[in-house]
XYZ file of C-alpha atoms in Angstrom:
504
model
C -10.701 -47.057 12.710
C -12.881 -45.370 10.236
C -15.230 -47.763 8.169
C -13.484 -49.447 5.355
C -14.961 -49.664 1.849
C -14.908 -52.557 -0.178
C -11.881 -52.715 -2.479
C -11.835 -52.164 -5.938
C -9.344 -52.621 -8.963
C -8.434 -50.904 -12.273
C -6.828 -52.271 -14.766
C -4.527 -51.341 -17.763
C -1.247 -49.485 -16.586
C -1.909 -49.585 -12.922
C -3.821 -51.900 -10.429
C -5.846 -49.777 -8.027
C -7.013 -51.185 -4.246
C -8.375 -48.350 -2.185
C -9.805 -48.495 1.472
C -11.066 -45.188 3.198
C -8.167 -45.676 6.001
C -6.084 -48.362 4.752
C -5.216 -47.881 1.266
C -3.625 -50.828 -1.002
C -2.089 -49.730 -4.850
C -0.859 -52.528 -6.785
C 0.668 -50.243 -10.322
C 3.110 -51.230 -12.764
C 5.778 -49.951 -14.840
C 6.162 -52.427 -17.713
C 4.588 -55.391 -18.969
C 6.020 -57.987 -21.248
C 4.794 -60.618 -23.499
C 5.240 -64.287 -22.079
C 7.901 -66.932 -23.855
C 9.637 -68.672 -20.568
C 8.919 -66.267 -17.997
C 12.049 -65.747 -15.646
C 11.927 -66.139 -11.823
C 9.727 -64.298 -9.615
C 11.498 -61.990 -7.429
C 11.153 -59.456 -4.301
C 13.084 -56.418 -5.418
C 12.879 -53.849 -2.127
C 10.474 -54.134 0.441
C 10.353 -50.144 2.325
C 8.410 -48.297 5.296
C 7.433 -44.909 4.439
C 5.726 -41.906 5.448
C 3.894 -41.549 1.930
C 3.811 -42.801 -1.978
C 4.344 -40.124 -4.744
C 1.890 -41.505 -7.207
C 2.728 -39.337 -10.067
C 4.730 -41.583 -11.870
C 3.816 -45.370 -12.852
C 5.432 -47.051 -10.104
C 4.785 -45.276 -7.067
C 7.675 -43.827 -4.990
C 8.109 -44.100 -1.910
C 8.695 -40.535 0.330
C 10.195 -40.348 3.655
C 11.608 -43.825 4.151
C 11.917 -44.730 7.859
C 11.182 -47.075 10.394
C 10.311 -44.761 12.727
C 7.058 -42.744 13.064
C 5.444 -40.875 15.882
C 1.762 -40.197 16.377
C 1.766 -36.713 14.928
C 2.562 -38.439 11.232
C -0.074 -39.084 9.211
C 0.252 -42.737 7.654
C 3.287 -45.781 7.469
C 3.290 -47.249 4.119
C 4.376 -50.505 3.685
C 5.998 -50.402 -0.252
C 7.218 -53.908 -2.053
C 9.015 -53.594 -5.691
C 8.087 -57.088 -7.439
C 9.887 -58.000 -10.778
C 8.507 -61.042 -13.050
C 5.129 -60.927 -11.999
C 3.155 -63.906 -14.165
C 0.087 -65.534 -14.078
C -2.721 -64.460 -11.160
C -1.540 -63.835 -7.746
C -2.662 -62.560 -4.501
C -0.890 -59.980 -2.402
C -1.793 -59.122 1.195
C -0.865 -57.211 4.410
C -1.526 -57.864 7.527
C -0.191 -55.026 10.607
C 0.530 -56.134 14.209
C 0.337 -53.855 17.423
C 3.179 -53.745 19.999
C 1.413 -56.399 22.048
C 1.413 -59.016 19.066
C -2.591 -58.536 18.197
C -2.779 -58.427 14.546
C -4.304 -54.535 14.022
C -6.039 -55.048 10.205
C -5.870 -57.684 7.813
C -6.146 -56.331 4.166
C -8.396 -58.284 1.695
C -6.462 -60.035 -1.126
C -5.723 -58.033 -4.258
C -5.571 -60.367 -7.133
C -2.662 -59.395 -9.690
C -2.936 -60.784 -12.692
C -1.278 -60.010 -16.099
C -3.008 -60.346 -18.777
C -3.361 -63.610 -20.450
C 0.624 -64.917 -22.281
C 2.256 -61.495 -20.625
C 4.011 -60.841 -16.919
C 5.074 -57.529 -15.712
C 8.441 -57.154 -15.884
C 8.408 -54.288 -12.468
C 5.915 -53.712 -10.239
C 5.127 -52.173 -7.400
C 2.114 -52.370 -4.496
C 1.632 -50.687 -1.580
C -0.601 -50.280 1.891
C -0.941 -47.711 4.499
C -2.690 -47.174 7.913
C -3.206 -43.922 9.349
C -1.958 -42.941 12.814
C -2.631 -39.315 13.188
C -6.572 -38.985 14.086
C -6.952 -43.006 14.399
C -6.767 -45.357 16.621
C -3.056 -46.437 15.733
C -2.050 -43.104 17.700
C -2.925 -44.877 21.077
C -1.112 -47.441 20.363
C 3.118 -46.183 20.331
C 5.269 -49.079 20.260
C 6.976 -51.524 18.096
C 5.043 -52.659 15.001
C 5.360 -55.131 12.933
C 3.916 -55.214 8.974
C 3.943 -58.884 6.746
C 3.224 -58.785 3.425
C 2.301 -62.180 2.033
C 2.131 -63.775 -1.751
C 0.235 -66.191 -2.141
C -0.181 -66.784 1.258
C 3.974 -66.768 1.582
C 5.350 -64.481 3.760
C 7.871 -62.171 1.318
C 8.477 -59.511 3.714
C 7.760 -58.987 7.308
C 9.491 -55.149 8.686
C 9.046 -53.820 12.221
C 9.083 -49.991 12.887
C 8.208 -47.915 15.881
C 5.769 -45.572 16.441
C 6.849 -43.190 19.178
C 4.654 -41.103 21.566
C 6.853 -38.156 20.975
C 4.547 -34.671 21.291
C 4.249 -33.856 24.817
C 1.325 -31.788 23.761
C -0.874 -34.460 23.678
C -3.391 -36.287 26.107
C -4.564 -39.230 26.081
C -8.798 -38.898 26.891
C -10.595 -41.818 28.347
C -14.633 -40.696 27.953
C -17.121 -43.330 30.476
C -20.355 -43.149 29.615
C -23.615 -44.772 31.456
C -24.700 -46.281 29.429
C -21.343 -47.912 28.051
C -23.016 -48.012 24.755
C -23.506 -44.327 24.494
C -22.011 -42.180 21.306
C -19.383 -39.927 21.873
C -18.790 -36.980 19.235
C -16.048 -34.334 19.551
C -18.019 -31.817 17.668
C -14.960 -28.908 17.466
C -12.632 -31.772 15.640
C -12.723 -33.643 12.262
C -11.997 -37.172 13.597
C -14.227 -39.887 15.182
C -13.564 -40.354 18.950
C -12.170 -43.462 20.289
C -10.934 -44.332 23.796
C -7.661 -43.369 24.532
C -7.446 -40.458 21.668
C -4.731 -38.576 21.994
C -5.680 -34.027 21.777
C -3.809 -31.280 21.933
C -4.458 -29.176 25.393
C -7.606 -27.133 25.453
C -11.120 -27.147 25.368
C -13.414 -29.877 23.416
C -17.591 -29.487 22.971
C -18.420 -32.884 23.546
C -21.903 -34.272 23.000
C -23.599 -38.136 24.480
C -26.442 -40.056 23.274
C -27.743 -43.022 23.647
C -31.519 -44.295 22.938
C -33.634 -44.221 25.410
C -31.374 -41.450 27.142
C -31.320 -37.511 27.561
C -28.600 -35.947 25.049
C -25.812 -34.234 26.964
C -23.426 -31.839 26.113
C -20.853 -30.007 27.550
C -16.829 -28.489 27.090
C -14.387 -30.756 28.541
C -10.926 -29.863 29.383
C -8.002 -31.787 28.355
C -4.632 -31.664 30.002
C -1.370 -32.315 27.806
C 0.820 -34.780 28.814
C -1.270 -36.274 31.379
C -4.298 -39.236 31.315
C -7.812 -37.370 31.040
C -10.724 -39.792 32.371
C -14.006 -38.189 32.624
C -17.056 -39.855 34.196
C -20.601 -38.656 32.266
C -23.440 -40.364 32.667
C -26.935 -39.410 30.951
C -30.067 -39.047 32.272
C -33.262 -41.549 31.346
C -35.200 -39.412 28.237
C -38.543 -37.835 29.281
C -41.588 -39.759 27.906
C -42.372 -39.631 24.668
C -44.138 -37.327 22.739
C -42.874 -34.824 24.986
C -40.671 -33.175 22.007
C -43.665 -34.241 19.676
C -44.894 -31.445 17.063
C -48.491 -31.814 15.189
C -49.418 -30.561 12.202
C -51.570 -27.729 13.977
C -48.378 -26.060 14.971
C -45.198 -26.648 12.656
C -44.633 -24.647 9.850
C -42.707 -24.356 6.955
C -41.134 -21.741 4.467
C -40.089 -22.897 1.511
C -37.738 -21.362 -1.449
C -36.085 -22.192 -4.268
C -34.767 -19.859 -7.315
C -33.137 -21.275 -10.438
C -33.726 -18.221 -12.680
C -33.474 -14.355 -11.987
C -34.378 -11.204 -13.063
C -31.127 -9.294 -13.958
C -29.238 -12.654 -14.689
C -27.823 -11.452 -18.059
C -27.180 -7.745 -16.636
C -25.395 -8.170 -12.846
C -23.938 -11.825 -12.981
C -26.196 -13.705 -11.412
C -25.821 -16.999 -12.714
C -28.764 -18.975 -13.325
C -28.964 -22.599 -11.686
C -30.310 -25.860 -13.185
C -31.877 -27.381 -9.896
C -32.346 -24.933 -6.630
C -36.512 -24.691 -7.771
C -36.618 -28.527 -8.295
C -34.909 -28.537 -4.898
C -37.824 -26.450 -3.201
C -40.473 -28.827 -5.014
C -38.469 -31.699 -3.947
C -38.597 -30.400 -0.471
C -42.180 -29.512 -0.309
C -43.332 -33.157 -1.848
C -41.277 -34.666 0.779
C -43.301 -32.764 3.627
C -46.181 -33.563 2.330
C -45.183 -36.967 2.573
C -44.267 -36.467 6.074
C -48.144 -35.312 7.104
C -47.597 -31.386 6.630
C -50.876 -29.602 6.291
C -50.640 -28.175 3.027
C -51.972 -24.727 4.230
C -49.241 -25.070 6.874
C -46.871 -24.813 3.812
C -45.473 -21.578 1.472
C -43.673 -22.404 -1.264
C -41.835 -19.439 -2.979
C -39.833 -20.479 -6.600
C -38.225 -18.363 -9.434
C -40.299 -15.133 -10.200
C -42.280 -15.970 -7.022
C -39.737 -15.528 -5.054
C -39.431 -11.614 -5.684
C -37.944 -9.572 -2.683
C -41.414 -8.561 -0.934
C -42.654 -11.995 -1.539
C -40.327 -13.317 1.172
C -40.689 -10.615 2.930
C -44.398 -11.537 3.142
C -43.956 -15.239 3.742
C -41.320 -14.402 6.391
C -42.666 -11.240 8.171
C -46.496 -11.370 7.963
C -47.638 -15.234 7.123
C -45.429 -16.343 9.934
C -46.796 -13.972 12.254
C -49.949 -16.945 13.197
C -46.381 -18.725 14.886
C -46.599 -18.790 18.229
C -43.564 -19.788 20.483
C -43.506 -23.273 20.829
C -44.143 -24.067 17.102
C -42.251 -25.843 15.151
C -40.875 -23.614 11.688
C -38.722 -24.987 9.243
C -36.899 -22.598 6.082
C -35.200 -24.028 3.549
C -33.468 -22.153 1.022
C -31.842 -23.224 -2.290
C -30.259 -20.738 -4.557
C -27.479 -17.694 -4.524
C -26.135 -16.201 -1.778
C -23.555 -13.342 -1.658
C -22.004 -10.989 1.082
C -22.012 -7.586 1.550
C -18.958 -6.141 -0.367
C -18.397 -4.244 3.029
C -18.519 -6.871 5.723
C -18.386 -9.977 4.056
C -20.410 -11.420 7.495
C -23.442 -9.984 6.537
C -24.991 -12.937 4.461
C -27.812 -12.242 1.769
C -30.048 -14.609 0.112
C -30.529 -13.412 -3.445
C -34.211 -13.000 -4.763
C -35.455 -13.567 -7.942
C -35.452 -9.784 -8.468
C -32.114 -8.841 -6.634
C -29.677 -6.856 -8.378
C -26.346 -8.319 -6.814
C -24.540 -4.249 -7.101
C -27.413 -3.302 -4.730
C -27.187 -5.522 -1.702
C -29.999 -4.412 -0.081
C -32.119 -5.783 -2.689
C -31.721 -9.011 -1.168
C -32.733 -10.763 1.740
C -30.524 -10.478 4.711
C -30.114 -14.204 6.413
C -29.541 -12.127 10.023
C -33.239 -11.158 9.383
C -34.604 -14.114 9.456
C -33.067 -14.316 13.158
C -34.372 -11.306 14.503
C -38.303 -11.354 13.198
C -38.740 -15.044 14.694
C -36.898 -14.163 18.129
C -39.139 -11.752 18.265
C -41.915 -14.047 18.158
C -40.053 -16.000 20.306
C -39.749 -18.885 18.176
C -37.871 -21.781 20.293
C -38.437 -24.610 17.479
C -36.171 -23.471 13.895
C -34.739 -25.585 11.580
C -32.739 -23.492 8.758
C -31.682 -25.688 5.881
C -29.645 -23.755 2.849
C -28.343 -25.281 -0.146
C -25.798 -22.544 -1.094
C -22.308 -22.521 -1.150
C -19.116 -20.154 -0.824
C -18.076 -20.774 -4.570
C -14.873 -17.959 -3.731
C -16.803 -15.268 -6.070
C -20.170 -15.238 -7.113
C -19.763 -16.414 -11.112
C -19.259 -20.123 -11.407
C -20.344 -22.140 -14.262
C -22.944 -25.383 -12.574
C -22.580 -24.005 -9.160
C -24.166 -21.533 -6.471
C -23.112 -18.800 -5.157
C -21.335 -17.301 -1.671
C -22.657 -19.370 1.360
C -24.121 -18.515 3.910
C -21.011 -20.095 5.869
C -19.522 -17.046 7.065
C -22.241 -15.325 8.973
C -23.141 -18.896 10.754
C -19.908 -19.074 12.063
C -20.106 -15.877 13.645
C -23.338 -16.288 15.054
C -21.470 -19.558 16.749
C -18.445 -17.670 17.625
C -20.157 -14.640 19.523
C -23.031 -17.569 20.782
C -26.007 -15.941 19.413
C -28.040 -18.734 17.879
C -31.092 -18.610 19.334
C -32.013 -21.634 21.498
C -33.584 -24.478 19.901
C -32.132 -23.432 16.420
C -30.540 -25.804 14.212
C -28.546 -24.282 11.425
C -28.136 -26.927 8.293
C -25.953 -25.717 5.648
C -24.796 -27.207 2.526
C -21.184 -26.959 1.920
C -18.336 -24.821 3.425
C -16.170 -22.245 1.974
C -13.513 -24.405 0.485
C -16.002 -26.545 -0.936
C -17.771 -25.822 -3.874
C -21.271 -26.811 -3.816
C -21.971 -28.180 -7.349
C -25.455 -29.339 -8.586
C -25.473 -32.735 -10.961
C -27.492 -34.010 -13.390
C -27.867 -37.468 -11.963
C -29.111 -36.132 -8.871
C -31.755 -33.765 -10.061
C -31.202 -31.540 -7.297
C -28.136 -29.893 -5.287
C -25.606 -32.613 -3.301
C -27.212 -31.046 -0.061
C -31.018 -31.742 -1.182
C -30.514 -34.748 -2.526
C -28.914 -36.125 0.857
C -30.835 -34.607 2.378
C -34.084 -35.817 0.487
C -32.491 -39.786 1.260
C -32.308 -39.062 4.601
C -36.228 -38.081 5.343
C -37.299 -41.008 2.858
C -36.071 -43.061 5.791
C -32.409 -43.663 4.978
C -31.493 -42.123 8.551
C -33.695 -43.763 10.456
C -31.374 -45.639 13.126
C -28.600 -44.465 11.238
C -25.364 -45.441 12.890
C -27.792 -45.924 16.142
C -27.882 -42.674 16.375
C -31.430 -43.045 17.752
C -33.734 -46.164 17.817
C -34.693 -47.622 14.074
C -38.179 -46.524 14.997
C -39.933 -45.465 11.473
C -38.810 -41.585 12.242
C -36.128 -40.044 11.196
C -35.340 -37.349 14.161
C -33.097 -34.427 13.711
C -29.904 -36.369 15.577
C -30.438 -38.997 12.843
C -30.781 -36.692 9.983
C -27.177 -34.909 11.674
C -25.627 -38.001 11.634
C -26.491 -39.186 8.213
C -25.811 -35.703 6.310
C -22.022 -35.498 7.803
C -21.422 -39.392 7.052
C -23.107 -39.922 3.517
C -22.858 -36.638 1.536
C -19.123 -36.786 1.939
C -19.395 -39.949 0.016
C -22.281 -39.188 -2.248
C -20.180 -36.075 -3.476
C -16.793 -38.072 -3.881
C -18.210 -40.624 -5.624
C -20.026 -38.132 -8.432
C -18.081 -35.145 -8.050
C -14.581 -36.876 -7.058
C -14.462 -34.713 -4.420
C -15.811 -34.998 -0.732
C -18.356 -32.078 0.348
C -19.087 -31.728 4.101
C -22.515 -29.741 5.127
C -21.974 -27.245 8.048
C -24.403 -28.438 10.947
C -24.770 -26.613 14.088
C -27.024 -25.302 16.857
C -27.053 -23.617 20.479
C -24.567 -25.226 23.218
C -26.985 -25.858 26.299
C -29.657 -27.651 24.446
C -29.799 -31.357 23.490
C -33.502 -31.725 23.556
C -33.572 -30.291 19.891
C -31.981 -33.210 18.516
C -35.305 -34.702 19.371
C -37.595 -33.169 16.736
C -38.610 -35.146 13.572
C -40.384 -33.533 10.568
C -42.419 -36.310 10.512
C -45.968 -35.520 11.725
C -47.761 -38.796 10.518
């Protein structure tokens, strides 16, 4: 199952317990002042698909005992009346085979002092669709308890009713290796149930080469593969010194022609490129190794310069690193064709910025094998958005991806999709990709989700790892809504995943 958070409670009106894949509300309609409080009592106790939560008491939607894997959540619903005094509620879900599945932590409910609610209702799902409740179709079985007193206890069925689907069994050597489904949202467990087709999987394991291949998955059948990975080469093999890794670095908060073409000027994309730059530094980057390009710095022909001339020392196994933070905008005629905006760009003129696809062709020509591109831009859905950046440079990743032209050894590390709005906050000083990604060099992803080794280095599967797993959560928490960073890089290649930025 995906990682539960802690619960937590509001109070006033309605009593909140959330988990990340098994959610608990507690919310009620009424509350009454206390004389002799009547009986306690168990109004309704209902299995449903979902909860419509726009009213005070939570409706259920879709009642049934019967699910199949294809649905998305059961929901175990209880109506309470005469609720007085503090109280615990709790769930607990049992697989076919009788093994309890997840325990829910107690949710105290409590009235406020001399008052009871009159109605109430609390409920608790699990998922099935994309968790590990899918391998399991059978009958269930759901108790709710009160006070540790059973008040309801429901069976239902889930039923393995799409013949679409095939179960995939992945064996690893060694069995503690990390599987990832790269071409699908949810985590991989054993026995997942997928649609027919092909799936990029990738395997690592410390100590071990990464390996990564497509897989294909029968419907309707058991898929078992056998993959075992290769001992790593020694280290220091992937090592890069100072002497040889480079780095160009821009951010632009304020622009020429801001007042006269739209652009809108940002708050944090220069403190971003500072930000960035420090943290290098930090790392054991050569200063001279380092060009750092912000606001009226960053005209058009200084990037050009930085890009096409100062990189030009580069030889082909160097390491180079760009990082970008700013506007980006398509080309009103092919919306692929991605450019960065420069301080002096004039947006009506596209060619006055900095096309991304560039980039690509002056360092394959130098035959770069070692890039890391990190953008903080966004698709914002039109350029003019109050707080936020501007078109990302989404679209023309995904079709160097599609037609499989990123160069070997490339690593493309992009700050929000095109649904999600990338928006810079206050209380992070910097843009929700930066500032993750700032955590995760300061050592954050080092061994994160043993990725790699806890070894005092953060390497680039690490910094992967944490940047898909935290900024979600960093940007739901401040923003209230989840932001995912696009992450992606050649097929054929696991050794990049290697690399570290840090050169002490």
């Amino acid at each position: 199952m995906k990682q539960n958070n802690q619960p937590w409670c509001l109070t006033g009106i309605s009593l909140v317990v959330m988990l990340l894949t098994i959610f608990l509300f507690f919310s009620c309609s009424s509350t009454k002042m206390v004389r002799k409080p009547p009986p306690f009592q168990v109004i309704k106790s209902i299995l449903a698909k979902d909860v419509d939560k726009t009213g005070s008491s939570g409706a259920p939607v879709d009642v049934t005992d019967t699910f199949t894997i294809s649905d998305q959540k059961v929901v175990s619903h209880v109506q309470l009346k005469n609720v007085s005094g503090k109280h615990t509620l709790k769930w607990e879900w049992y697989m076919p085979d009788g093994r309890l599945y997840y325990s829910s932590k107690g949710c105290d409910v409590a009235p406020a002092k001399g008052k009871y609610f009159k109605d109430t209702s609390a409920w608790h799902n699990i998922f099935i669709d994309g968790d590990k409740a899918s391998a399991f179709p059978g009958t269930w079985m759901v108790k709710v308890y009160y006070d540790g007193d059973v008040i309801s206890t429901k069976n239902f069925e889930i039923q393995e009713m799409d013949r679409n689907l095939g179960a995939v069994v992945i064996n690893t050597t060694p069995e503690n290796a990390t599987v990832r489904i790269l071409n699908i949202k949810p985590k991989f467990f054993q026995g997942m149930k997928l649609g027919a087709g092909e799936y990029d999987v990738e395997i690592s394991a410390p100590g071990y080469q990464t390996q990564r291949m497509w897989l294909t998955v029968k419907s309707g059948t058991h898929n078992s593969f056998d993959l075992p990975l290769q001992p790593a080469q020694p280290a220091g093999v992937n090592f890069l010194s100072k002497r040889n890794s480079y780095a160009v670095i821009i951010g632009i908060s304020r622009y020429q022609f801001s007042s006269t073409d739209g652009l809108q000027e940002l708050a944090f994309a220069d403190d971003d490129a500072e930000a960035f730059r420090n943290m290098l530094l930090q790392l054991g980057w050569s200063n001279s190794h380092i060009k750092t390009l912000i606001n009226e710095n960053a005209k058009r022909n200084d990037i050009l310069i930085a890009l096409e001339s100062w990189l030009t020392k580069v030889g082909p196994d160097d390491m180079i690193v760009l990082f970008w933070s700013g506007h980006g905008f398509p080309d009103p005629e092919d919306p692929e064709k991605v450019y960065f905006a420069c301080y002096d760009t004039n947006i009506n003129i596209p060619a006055t910025g900095y096309r991304m696809d560039r980039v690509r062709e002056i360092l394959q020509e130098r035959n770069a094998k070692n890039v890391i591109v990190l953008a903080d831009t966004c698709h914002a859905g039109k350029l003019i958005t109050r707080g936020s950046k501007g078109i990302s440079v989404q679209p023309y990743v995904q079709k160097l991806k599609r037609e499989q032209r990123i160069p070997k050894g490339w690593i493309y590390m992009v700050g929000a999709d095109t649904d999600r709005l990338a928006i810079e906050h206050s209380s992070w000083s910097n843009g929700a990709f930066t500032h993750t990604l700032l955590k995760a060099l300061g050592g954050e992803a080092d061994g994160f989700e043993s990725v790699s080794p806890k070894d005092g280095v953060v390497d680039m599967r690490e910094l992967r790892a944490y940047l898909e797993s935290v900024m979600p959560d960093d940007t739901q928490k401040v923003l209230g809504t989840a932001k995912r960073p696009i992450i992606t890089t050649s097929s054929g290649d696991p050794e990049i995943w290697n690399i570290s930025l840090d050169l002490k």
